[in-house]
Amino acid sequence: MSQSAVPGRDTVYVFLGRTDGDRPAAARRLLRRAGGALLGRAEAEIRVGRDAAGRPLVDAGDAVELPVSVSHAGGIVVVAARRGGGVGVDAERRRDLPALALARRWYAPQEAAWLRGRPPGCQVEAFLLLWTAKEAVGKALGRGLRDGGLRRPMPVPGGPGELLRPVPGAGGLRVGHPRLPPSGDGPVLAGDLVLAVAVDGPADGVELVID
């Protein structure tokens, strides 16, 4: 699929693909694709590296760096890129886990209480929605989950309103969970992956690009 940035729009582009067993190579491929699309250059001109803290860097050999974020989940690699400012992405496979016990340990009391109020069959999903939101916000801030990131309150997942919702008490940070394609479309199984995207400042929307 060919993808180019839309002029005048601050869109977050999320590229999804399979790793085929080589996670670093798959991430570099998607980072170059993101750089080529959003910087308007050939992919061969895009440089991919890491800063001193290990965060990915993308540029075309000039002073302009493209804000990017990377996540891995099983055999899937996810890259988020945005020209207009900080961005973070996180993905988790749906799986069995002790959602209530983990929430009591890691989440703020009001979030653990919200999770307890969910129907039993929805608690794992709700836990992962909060977890991926916290991870994505931490990446958008450039510090991950350090300094109490798991206790950082998130907007209630699935509530009414726009996709990217304000993070309580966090200035211009916004976070949301884009709708994935139907099961069987490309490498992503919608019933198997939880995806969160965060931005620092307003953005016009999120577009998924299936590799």
PDB file of C-alpha atoms in Angstrom:
ATOM      1  CA  MET A   1       0.000   0.000   0.000  1.00  0.00           C
ATOM      2  CA  SER A   2       1.369   3.412  -0.967  1.00  0.00           C
ATOM      3  CA  GLN A   3       0.977   6.085   1.667  1.00  0.00           C
ATOM      4  CA  SER A   4       1.747   9.799   1.598  1.00  0.00           C
ATOM      5  CA  ALA A   5       1.177  12.440   4.247  1.00  0.00           C
ATOM      6  CA  VAL A   6      -1.784  14.747   3.648  1.00  0.00           C
ATOM      7  CA  PRO A   7      -0.649  18.385   3.371  1.00  0.00           C
ATOM      8  CA  GLY A   8      -2.020  20.657   6.079  1.00  0.00           C
ATOM      9  CA  ARG A   9      -3.150  17.823   8.353  1.00  0.00           C
ATOM     10  CA  ASP A  10      -1.408  16.752  11.554  1.00  0.00           C
ATOM     11  CA  THR A  11      -2.270  13.077  11.196  1.00  0.00           C
ATOM     12  CA  VAL A  12      -0.756  10.234  13.204  1.00  0.00           C
ATOM     13  CA  TYR A  13       0.160   7.395  10.851  1.00  0.00           C
ATOM     14  CA  VAL A  14       0.337   3.919  12.375  1.00  0.00           C
ATOM     15  CA  PHE A  15       2.156   1.286  10.309  1.00  0.00           C
ATOM     16  CA  LEU A  16       1.557  -2.376  11.158  1.00  0.00           C
ATOM     17  CA  GLY A  17       3.437  -5.406   9.834  1.00  0.00           C
ATOM     18  CA  ARG A  18       4.746  -8.846  10.689  1.00  0.00           C
ATOM     19  CA  THR A  19       8.203  -9.348  12.146  1.00  0.00           C
ATOM     20  CA  ASP A  20       8.903 -12.753  10.518  1.00  0.00           C
ATOM     21  CA  GLY A  21      11.186 -13.527  13.445  1.00  0.00           C
ATOM     22  CA  ASP A  22      13.495 -10.507  13.039  1.00  0.00           C
ATOM     23  CA  ARG A  23      12.020  -7.713  15.150  1.00  0.00           C
ATOM     24  CA  PRO A  24      14.775  -5.099  14.638  1.00  0.00           C
ATOM     25  CA  ALA A  25      14.758  -5.535  10.845  1.00  0.00           C
ATOM     26  CA  ALA A  26      10.969  -5.298  10.679  1.00  0.00           C
ATOM     27  CA  ALA A  27      10.986  -2.148  12.806  1.00  0.00           C
ATOM     28  CA  ARG A  28      13.668  -0.514  10.654  1.00  0.00           C
ATOM     29  CA  ARG A  29      11.695  -1.325   7.504  1.00  0.00           C
ATOM     30  CA  LEU A  30       8.539   0.303   8.850  1.00  0.00           C
ATOM     31  CA  LEU A  31      10.480   3.270  10.245  1.00  0.00           C
ATOM     32  CA  ARG A  32      11.987   3.901   6.804  1.00  0.00           C
ATOM     33  CA  ARG A  33       8.568   3.587   5.240  1.00  0.00           C
ATOM     34  CA  ALA A  34       7.159   6.088   7.720  1.00  0.00           C
ATOM     35  CA  GLY A  35      10.060   8.455   7.136  1.00  0.00           C
ATOM     36  CA  GLY A  36       9.689   8.298   3.384  1.00  0.00           C
ATOM     37  CA  ALA A  37       5.952   8.940   3.545  1.00  0.00           C
ATOM     38  CA  LEU A  38       5.989  11.802   6.049  1.00  0.00           C
ATOM     39  CA  LEU A  39       9.253  13.494   5.081  1.00  0.00           C
ATOM     40  CA  GLY A  40       8.597  13.253   1.348  1.00  0.00           C
ATOM     41  CA  ARG A  41      11.841  11.432   0.556  1.00  0.00           C
ATOM     42  CA  ALA A  42      12.798   8.099  -0.983  1.00  0.00           C
ATOM     43  CA  GLU A  43      13.008   5.334   1.609  1.00  0.00           C
ATOM     44  CA  ALA A  44      16.656   4.761   0.666  1.00  0.00           C
ATOM     45  CA  GLU A  45      17.420   8.292   1.923  1.00  0.00           C
ATOM     46  CA  ILE A  46      15.865   7.729   5.342  1.00  0.00           C
ATOM     47  CA  ARG A  47      18.245   7.194   8.248  1.00  0.00           C
ATOM     48  CA  VAL A  48      17.149   5.120  11.239  1.00  0.00           C
ATOM     49  CA  GLY A  49      18.999   5.142  14.545  1.00  0.00           C
ATOM     50  CA  ARG A  50      18.624   5.553  18.299  1.00  0.00           C
ATOM     51  CA  ASP A  51      19.290   8.382  20.720  1.00  0.00           C
ATOM     52  CA  ALA A  52      21.272   8.087  23.967  1.00  0.00           C
ATOM     53  CA  ALA A  53      18.166   6.811  25.794  1.00  0.00           C
ATOM     54  CA  GLY A  54      17.498   4.131  23.181  1.00  0.00           C
ATOM     55  CA  ARG A  55      14.522   5.855  21.536  1.00  0.00           C
ATOM     56  CA  PRO A  56      14.238   5.458  17.746  1.00  0.00           C
ATOM     57  CA  LEU A  57      15.337   8.329  15.522  1.00  0.00           C
ATOM     58  CA  VAL A  58      14.284   8.921  11.913  1.00  0.00           C
ATOM     59  CA  ASP A  59      15.595  11.625   9.573  1.00  0.00           C
ATOM     60  CA  ALA A  60      16.712  12.150   5.985  1.00  0.00           C
ATOM     61  CA  GLY A  61      20.219  13.377   6.709  1.00  0.00           C
ATOM     62  CA  ASP A  62      19.179  16.926   7.525  1.00  0.00           C
ATOM     63  CA  ALA A  63      18.160  18.760  10.698  1.00  0.00           C
ATOM     64  CA  VAL A  64      14.538  17.619  10.513  1.00  0.00           C
ATOM     65  CA  GLU A  65      13.740  14.592  12.681  1.00  0.00           C
ATOM     66  CA  LEU A  66      10.446  12.741  12.446  1.00  0.00           C
ATOM     67  CA  PRO A  67       8.777  11.949  15.809  1.00  0.00           C
ATOM     68  CA  VAL A  68       8.244   8.170  15.891  1.00  0.00           C
ATOM     69  CA  SER A  69       7.427   5.377  18.328  1.00  0.00           C
ATOM     70  CA  VAL A  70       7.742   1.580  18.084  1.00  0.00           C
ATOM     71  CA  SER A  71       5.986  -1.326  19.777  1.00  0.00           C
ATOM     72  CA  HIS A  72       6.119  -5.105  19.382  1.00  0.00           C
ATOM     73  CA  ALA A  73       3.435  -7.646  20.249  1.00  0.00           C
ATOM     74  CA  GLY A  74       4.060 -11.277  19.406  1.00  0.00           C
ATOM     75  CA  GLY A  75       4.818 -11.420  15.694  1.00  0.00           C
ATOM     76  CA  ILE A  76       3.545  -7.887  15.012  1.00  0.00           C
ATOM     77  CA  VAL A  77       5.566  -4.668  14.857  1.00  0.00           C
ATOM     78  CA  VAL A  78       3.848  -1.285  15.107  1.00  0.00           C
ATOM     79  CA  VAL A  79       5.336   2.106  14.204  1.00  0.00           C
ATOM     80  CA  ALA A  80       3.580   5.426  14.856  1.00  0.00           C
ATOM     81  CA  ALA A  81       4.821   8.615  13.190  1.00  0.00           C
ATOM     82  CA  ARG A  82       3.628  12.213  13.242  1.00  0.00           C
ATOM     83  CA  ARG A  83       5.080  15.402  11.823  1.00  0.00           C
ATOM     84  CA  GLY A  84       3.328  17.726  14.280  1.00  0.00           C
ATOM     85  CA  GLY A  85       4.822  16.658  17.625  1.00  0.00           C
ATOM     86  CA  GLY A  86       5.439  13.884  20.119  1.00  0.00           C
ATOM     87  CA  VAL A  87       3.806  10.501  19.561  1.00  0.00           C
ATOM     88  CA  GLY A  88       3.679   7.179  21.389  1.00  0.00           C
ATOM     89  CA  VAL A  89       2.296   3.762  20.508  1.00  0.00           C
ATOM     90  CA  ASP A  90       1.841   0.511  22.395  1.00  0.00           C
ATOM     91  CA  ALA A  91       0.366  -2.857  21.405  1.00  0.00           C
ATOM     92  CA  GLU A  92      -0.449  -5.936  23.461  1.00  0.00           C
ATOM     93  CA  ARG A  93      -1.793  -9.343  22.518  1.00  0.00           C
ATOM     94  CA  ARG A  94      -5.024 -10.333  24.212  1.00  0.00           C
ATOM     95  CA  ARG A  95      -4.287 -13.191  26.597  1.00  0.00           C
ATOM     96  CA  ASP A  96      -5.353 -14.625  29.938  1.00  0.00           C
ATOM     97  CA  LEU A  97      -3.987 -12.693  32.916  1.00  0.00           C
ATOM     98  CA  PRO A  98      -5.034 -11.865  36.515  1.00  0.00           C
ATOM     99  CA  ALA A  99      -6.433  -8.452  35.609  1.00  0.00           C
ATOM    100  CA  LEU A 100      -7.870  -7.512  39.015  1.00  0.00           C
ATOM    101  CA  ALA A 101      -4.775  -8.533  40.986  1.00  0.00           C
ATOM    102  CA  LEU A 102      -2.484  -6.663  38.583  1.00  0.00           C
ATOM    103  CA  ALA A 103      -4.700  -3.575  38.694  1.00  0.00           C
ATOM    104  CA  ARG A 104      -4.642  -3.528  42.503  1.00  0.00           C
ATOM    105  CA  ARG A 105      -0.849  -3.673  42.382  1.00  0.00           C
ATOM    106  CA  TRP A 106      -0.108  -1.195  39.605  1.00  0.00           C
ATOM    107  CA  TYR A 107      -3.059   1.105  38.921  1.00  0.00           C
ATOM    108  CA  ALA A 108      -4.454   4.077  40.813  1.00  0.00           C
ATOM    109  CA  PRO A 109      -7.333   3.108  43.177  1.00  0.00           C
ATOM    110  CA  GLN A 110     -10.012   4.730  40.996  1.00  0.00           C
ATOM    111  CA  GLU A 111      -8.846   2.767  37.952  1.00  0.00           C
ATOM    112  CA  ALA A 112      -8.753  -0.513  39.886  1.00  0.00           C
ATOM    113  CA  ALA A 113     -12.285   0.233  41.098  1.00  0.00           C
ATOM    114  CA  TRP A 114     -13.440   0.958  37.540  1.00  0.00           C
ATOM    115  CA  LEU A 115     -11.956  -2.351  36.427  1.00  0.00           C
ATOM    116  CA  ARG A 116     -13.745  -4.260  39.213  1.00  0.00           C
ATOM    117  CA  GLY A 117     -17.019  -2.765  37.999  1.00  0.00           C
ATOM    118  CA  ARG A 118     -16.594  -4.177  34.498  1.00  0.00           C
ATOM    119  CA  PRO A 119     -18.333  -7.474  33.604  1.00  0.00           C
ATOM    120  CA  PRO A 120     -16.017 -10.430  34.333  1.00  0.00           C
ATOM    121  CA  GLY A 121     -15.650 -11.245  30.652  1.00  0.00           C
ATOM    122  CA  CYS A 122     -14.466  -7.691  29.901  1.00  0.00           C
ATOM    123  CA  GLN A 123     -11.934  -7.180  32.685  1.00  0.00           C
ATOM    124  CA  VAL A 124      -8.851  -8.436  30.832  1.00  0.00           C
ATOM    125  CA  GLU A 125      -9.722  -6.273  27.835  1.00  0.00           C
ATOM    126  CA  ALA A 126     -10.227  -3.248  30.105  1.00  0.00           C
ATOM    127  CA  PHE A 127      -6.914  -3.884  31.886  1.00  0.00           C
ATOM    128  CA  LEU A 128      -5.042  -4.012  28.561  1.00  0.00           C
ATOM    129  CA  LEU A 129      -6.751  -0.865  27.283  1.00  0.00           C
ATOM    130  CA  LEU A 130      -5.493   1.027  30.329  1.00  0.00           C
ATOM    131  CA  TRP A 131      -2.044  -0.567  30.184  1.00  0.00           C
ATOM    132  CA  THR A 132      -1.453   0.241  26.515  1.00  0.00           C
ATOM    133  CA  ALA A 133      -2.724   3.797  27.049  1.00  0.00           C
ATOM    134  CA  LYS A 134      -0.226   4.323  29.894  1.00  0.00           C
ATOM    135  CA  GLU A 135       2.629   2.877  27.824  1.00  0.00           C
ATOM    136  CA  ALA A 136       1.752   5.004  24.787  1.00  0.00           C
ATOM    137  CA  VAL A 137       1.537   8.180  26.878  1.00  0.00           C
ATOM    138  CA  GLY A 138       4.886   7.410  28.511  1.00  0.00           C
ATOM    139  CA  LYS A 139       6.480   7.008  25.094  1.00  0.00           C
ATOM    140  CA  ALA A 140       4.947  10.267  23.856  1.00  0.00           C
ATOM    141  CA  LEU A 141       6.553  11.947  26.879  1.00  0.00           C
ATOM    142  CA  GLY A 142       9.878  10.279  26.111  1.00  0.00           C
ATOM    143  CA  ARG A 143      10.227   8.533  29.471  1.00  0.00           C
ATOM    144  CA  GLY A 144       8.155   5.360  29.271  1.00  0.00           C
ATOM    145  CA  LEU A 145       6.637   4.179  32.535  1.00  0.00           C
ATOM    146  CA  ARG A 146       9.327   5.682  34.756  1.00  0.00           C
ATOM    147  CA  ASP A 147       8.386   8.082  37.554  1.00  0.00           C
ATOM    148  CA  GLY A 148       5.045   6.472  38.354  1.00  0.00           C
ATOM    149  CA  GLY A 149       3.795   6.045  34.807  1.00  0.00           C
ATOM    150  CA  LEU A 150       1.524   3.144  35.714  1.00  0.00           C
ATOM    151  CA  ARG A 151      -0.209   5.365  38.261  1.00  0.00           C
ATOM    152  CA  ARG A 152      -0.796   8.115  35.714  1.00  0.00           C
ATOM    153  CA  PRO A 153      -4.602   8.343  35.293  1.00  0.00           C
ATOM    154  CA  MET A 154      -6.027   7.654  31.846  1.00  0.00           C
ATOM    155  CA  PRO A 155      -9.371   8.651  30.302  1.00  0.00           C
ATOM    156  CA  VAL A 156     -11.915   5.826  30.555  1.00  0.00           C
ATOM    157  CA  PRO A 157     -11.483   3.595  27.474  1.00  0.00           C
ATOM    158  CA  GLY A 158     -14.436   3.392  25.149  1.00  0.00           C
ATOM    159  CA  GLY A 159     -16.214   6.403  26.596  1.00  0.00           C
ATOM    160  CA  PRO A 160     -18.080   8.911  24.436  1.00  0.00           C
ATOM    161  CA  GLY A 161     -16.202  11.574  22.515  1.00  0.00           C
ATOM    162  CA  GLU A 162     -13.361  11.780  20.045  1.00  0.00           C
ATOM    163  CA  LEU A 163     -10.818   9.018  19.533  1.00  0.00           C
ATOM    164  CA  LEU A 164      -7.877  10.910  21.063  1.00  0.00           C
ATOM    165  CA  ARG A 165      -9.102  11.986  24.497  1.00  0.00           C
ATOM    166  CA  PRO A 166      -7.363  14.320  26.960  1.00  0.00           C
ATOM    167  CA  VAL A 167      -5.249  12.630  29.635  1.00  0.00           C
ATOM    168  CA  PRO A 168      -6.409  13.980  33.039  1.00  0.00           C
ATOM    169  CA  GLY A 169      -4.042  16.557  34.497  1.00  0.00           C
ATOM    170  CA  ALA A 170      -1.481  16.158  31.713  1.00  0.00           C
ATOM    171  CA  GLY A 171      -1.740  19.360  29.718  1.00  0.00           C
ATOM    172  CA  GLY A 172      -2.023  18.675  25.997  1.00  0.00           C
ATOM    173  CA  LEU A 173      -1.537  14.902  26.120  1.00  0.00           C
ATOM    174  CA  ARG A 174      -4.220  12.809  24.404  1.00  0.00           C
ATOM    175  CA  VAL A 175      -4.623   9.063  24.011  1.00  0.00           C
ATOM    176  CA  GLY A 176      -6.978   6.656  22.258  1.00  0.00           C
ATOM    177  CA  HIS A 177      -7.437   3.183  20.820  1.00  0.00           C
ATOM    178  CA  PRO A 178      -7.809   3.141  17.014  1.00  0.00           C
ATOM    179  CA  ARG A 179     -10.192   0.615  15.510  1.00  0.00           C
ATOM    180  CA  LEU A 180      -8.262  -2.189  13.871  1.00  0.00           C
ATOM    181  CA  PRO A 181      -9.264  -3.778  10.553  1.00  0.00           C
ATOM    182  CA  PRO A 182     -11.482  -6.869  10.470  1.00  0.00           C
ATOM    183  CA  SER A 183      -9.902 -10.200  11.329  1.00  0.00           C
ATOM    184  CA  GLY A 184      -7.894 -11.574   8.444  1.00  0.00           C
ATOM    185  CA  ASP A 185      -7.161  -8.197   6.802  1.00  0.00           C
ATOM    186  CA  GLY A 186      -3.367  -8.053   6.454  1.00  0.00           C
ATOM    187  CA  PRO A 187      -1.137  -9.137   9.337  1.00  0.00           C
ATOM    188  CA  VAL A 188      -3.339  -7.901  12.155  1.00  0.00           C
ATOM    189  CA  LEU A 189      -6.133  -9.869  13.751  1.00  0.00           C
ATOM    190  CA  ALA A 190      -8.555  -7.379  15.267  1.00  0.00           C
ATOM    191  CA  GLY A 191      -9.636  -9.854  17.927  1.00  0.00           C
ATOM    192  CA  ASP A 192      -6.056 -10.483  19.019  1.00  0.00           C
ATOM    193  CA  LEU A 193      -4.416  -7.054  19.407  1.00  0.00           C
ATOM    194  CA  VAL A 194      -4.995  -4.066  21.697  1.00  0.00           C
ATOM    195  CA  LEU A 195      -3.504  -0.861  20.272  1.00  0.00           C
ATOM    196  CA  ALA A 196      -3.097   2.579  21.880  1.00  0.00           C
ATOM    197  CA  VAL A 197      -1.810   5.831  20.359  1.00  0.00           C
ATOM    198  CA  ALA A 198      -0.849   8.962  22.317  1.00  0.00           C
ATOM    199  CA  VAL A 199       0.052  12.460  21.149  1.00  0.00           C
ATOM    200  CA  ASP A 200       1.500  15.517  22.846  1.00  0.00           C
ATOM    201  CA  GLY A 201      -0.858  18.254  21.666  1.00  0.00           C
ATOM    202  CA  PRO A 202      -3.893  18.098  19.377  1.00  0.00           C
ATOM    203  CA  ALA A 203      -3.869  16.005  16.204  1.00  0.00           C
ATOM    204  CA  ASP A 204      -6.319  15.722  13.320  1.00  0.00           C
ATOM    205  CA  GLY A 205      -6.723  11.957  13.585  1.00  0.00           C
ATOM    206  CA  VAL A 206      -5.126   8.544  13.208  1.00  0.00           C
ATOM    207  CA  GLU A 207      -4.674   6.584   9.993  1.00  0.00           C
ATOM    208  CA  LEU A 208      -3.693   2.914   9.931  1.00  0.00           C
ATOM    209  CA  VAL A 209      -1.351   1.604   7.242  1.00  0.00           C
ATOM    210  CA  ILE A 210      -1.278  -2.199   6.894  1.00  0.00           C
ATOM    211  CA  ASP A 211       2.008  -3.502   5.505  1.00  0.00           C
TER     212      ASP A 211
END
